[in-house]
Amino acid sequence: MNERSVDELRALHADFSAQYDALVARGLKLDLTRGKPSAEQLDLSGGLLSLPGEGQFRDQAGTDLRNYGGPLGLPELRSIFAGPLRVPVAQLLALGNSSLNLMHDVIVQALLHGVPDGVRPWSREDTVTFLAPVPGYDRHFSICERYGIRMIAVPMTEEGPDPEVVRSLLATDPTIKGMWCVPVYSNPSGVVYSERIVRELVSAPAAPDFRLFWDNAYAVHHLTDARPEPLDVLALAAEAGHPNRPLVFASTSKVTYPGSGVAFFGSSPANIDWIVRNMSVQTIGPDKINQLRHVQLLRDEAGVEAHMAHHRAILEPKFNAVDAIFRERLAPFGAGSWTAPAGGYFVSLDVADGCARRAVALAGQAGIAVTPAGATFPYGDDPRDRNIRIAPTFPALEELGTALGGFSTAVLLAETEALLAGR
Ligand code: PMP
């Protein structure tokens, strides 16, 4: 759009304004904000509603799962997910319904008690800092903000967080105690960390109690046949001499039900002892009946794969639609650049600098809710005001098309407004 003359821009602006007015007149009410599975996806796990079934309440060892106990979670469920998550069963816990809850609690525990290898609780440090690859997941950032943890944004590359930036920050700033990582199909960029980057992250010199918050939320959420080989971050970290550095989180939120799934925590034996000790004063054990339901529904690793193939069949057309609509509506004007992820739940769109907030606001006024601009950056502050997270999973395909078409109009109008204002 940049190379056009003022007259051409004025004509485009008039055109996009007319399209936008027509859009507003339609009185739409559409939502592209959160990465939720659609009802059709939830139906794939419908079996959960009638499982485990009357009289079914024992695990393979014969334990009565209705009672207290079993703080590590059901061994059968832990062994189903040990493979895809690359965590040995003995070091993988199956816990409550939310991995975000676990990340939150681990941070609070670290603040109150410190972690293995630490000399004092993090809260006794003058400053605690986390590295936050951007664009990233807003709920990670919210935990840090809530507890006064300073965040430093680290740029993402196509194979993970920029290793040189990470290495130099870790080497010079001992207040850095944590780093957010979504190693597979990152939220929102879809980036999959390469082995080179993972080796960098586990080996870079850092504070002894520095922890990688390894949020493997999308480990099995493929959209293509090109599957990234799961990396064994725990083994790589042990090899690098930092066995306690990674804290692995995952859940079945986007495998079965986001509200009633099962969350996992995996780490070194020392960290597992630490969290089990912390949790023992919090709870007398997780919901093992729900875990049994999950074992019955998913059965084994192949069962998870087959289940995820059904998700893919529903999601692939939606992700294809995002790409097709942006190609049709934005590309002819040189507007926007966006990711075509091979898995996960999001598309990351960059519009022209300074235009994201305006585009989201215009879309909102036309009844199309989009994740607030800036949400993908710590403190909601995208310094270039250009990144927007698109969550295409929840709406039906037709609605998605309408929402994305309308949203594209908002982007085009925002960009032409900005260019005219600058001439
Ligand atoms: N981590 C990431 C990267 C996510 O995208 C999400 C869901 N949007 C979560 C964690 C939330 O996980 P849970 O439902 O297990 O709390």
mmCIF file of N, CA, C and O and ligand atoms in Angstrom, residues 98-100 103 137 182 187 215 217-218 251 253-254, ligand 1:
data_model
loop_
_atom_site.group_PDB
_atom_site.id
_atom_site.type_symbol
_atom_site.label_atom_id
_atom_site.label_comp_id
_atom_site.label_asym_id
_atom_site.label_seq_id
_atom_site.Cartn_x
_atom_site.Cartn_y
_atom_site.Cartn_z
ATOM 1 N N SER A 98 -6.195 -28.098 35.126
ATOM 2 C CA SER A 98 -5.657 -26.935 34.416
ATOM 3 C C SER A 98 -4.148 -26.804 34.587
ATOM 4 O O SER A 98 -3.643 -26.741 35.708
ATOM 5 N N SER A 99 -3.442 -26.778 33.477
ATOM 6 C CA SER A 99 -1.983 -26.600 33.551
ATOM 7 C C SER A 99 -1.637 -25.154 33.922
ATOM 8 O O SER A 99 -0.613 -24.906 34.554
ATOM 9 N N LEU A 100 -2.490 -24.213 33.541
ATOM 10 C CA LEU A 100 -2.229 -22.815 33.905
ATOM 11 C C LEU A 100 -2.236 -22.677 35.426
ATOM 12 O O LEU A 100 -1.405 -21.972 36.010
ATOM 13 N N MET A 103 1.079 -23.838 36.644
ATOM 14 C CA MET A 103 2.142 -22.839 36.418
ATOM 15 C C MET A 103 2.038 -21.738 37.472
ATOM 16 O O MET A 103 3.048 -21.311 38.050
ATOM 17 N N TYR A 137 1.879 -15.738 25.086
ATOM 18 C CA TYR A 137 0.557 -16.061 25.627
ATOM 19 C C TYR A 137 0.212 -15.114 26.776
ATOM 20 O O TYR A 137 0.922 -15.052 27.775
ATOM 21 N N VAL A 182 6.717 -22.001 24.964
ATOM 22 C CA VAL A 182 5.710 -22.909 24.402
ATOM 23 C C VAL A 182 6.431 -23.570 23.225
ATOM 24 O O VAL A 182 6.446 -23.033 22.116
ATOM 25 N N ASN A 187 1.998 -20.347 21.056
ATOM 26 C CA ASN A 187 0.859 -19.444 21.077
ATOM 27 C C ASN A 187 1.426 -18.035 21.070
ATOM 28 O O ASN A 187 2.094 -17.656 22.028
ATOM 29 N N ASP A 215 5.859 -24.957 28.622
ATOM 30 C CA ASP A 215 4.411 -25.151 28.520
ATOM 31 C C ASP A 215 4.106 -25.875 27.207
ATOM 32 O O ASP A 215 3.897 -25.241 26.174
ATOM 33 N N ALA A 217 1.648 -27.151 25.780
ATOM 34 C CA ALA A 217 0.184 -27.217 25.650
ATOM 35 C C ALA A 217 -0.263 -27.847 24.330
ATOM 36 O O ALA A 217 -1.364 -28.392 24.251
ATOM 37 N N TYR A 218 0.581 -27.747 23.292
ATOM 38 C CA TYR A 218 0.129 -28.182 21.961
ATOM 39 C C TYR A 218 0.970 -29.326 21.386
ATOM 40 O O TYR A 218 1.090 -29.465 20.159
ATOM 41 N N SER A 251 -1.623 -30.381 29.200
ATOM 42 C CA SER A 251 -2.951 -30.787 29.657
ATOM 43 C C SER A 251 -3.742 -31.352 28.488
ATOM 44 O O SER A 251 -3.344 -31.228 27.326
ATOM 45 N N SER A 253 -6.643 -30.174 27.903
ATOM 46 C CA SER A 253 -7.696 -29.164 27.691
ATOM 47 C C SER A 253 -8.171 -29.121 26.245
ATOM 48 O O SER A 253 -9.351 -28.953 25.977
ATOM 49 N N LYS A 254 -7.233 -29.234 25.304
ATOM 50 C CA LYS A 254 -7.620 -29.169 23.894
ATOM 51 C C LYS A 254 -7.479 -30.528 23.222
ATOM 52 O O LYS A 254 -7.321 -30.621 22.009
HETATM 53 N N1 PMP B 1 -0.794 -22.748 27.812
HETATM 54 C C1 PMP B 1 -1.015 -22.299 26.575
HETATM 55 C C2 PMP B 1 0.128 -21.957 25.700
HETATM 56 C C3 PMP B 1 -2.326 -22.132 26.126
HETATM 57 O O1 PMP B 1 -2.545 -21.648 24.900
HETATM 58 C C4 PMP B 1 -3.396 -22.470 26.981
HETATM 59 C C5 PMP B 1 -4.830 -22.344 26.564
HETATM 60 N N2 PMP B 1 -5.158 -21.300 25.768
HETATM 61 C C6 PMP B 1 -3.112 -22.924 28.267
HETATM 62 C C7 PMP B 1 -1.795 -23.072 28.649
HETATM 63 C C8 PMP B 1 -4.186 -23.262 29.235
HETATM 64 O O2 PMP B 1 -4.032 -24.563 29.654
HETATM 65 P P1 PMP B 1 -5.000 -25.248 30.703
HETATM 66 O O3 PMP B 1 -6.343 -25.338 30.108
HETATM 67 O O4 PMP B 1 -4.365 -26.593 30.899
HETATM 68 O O5 PMP B 1 -4.978 -24.443 31.961
#
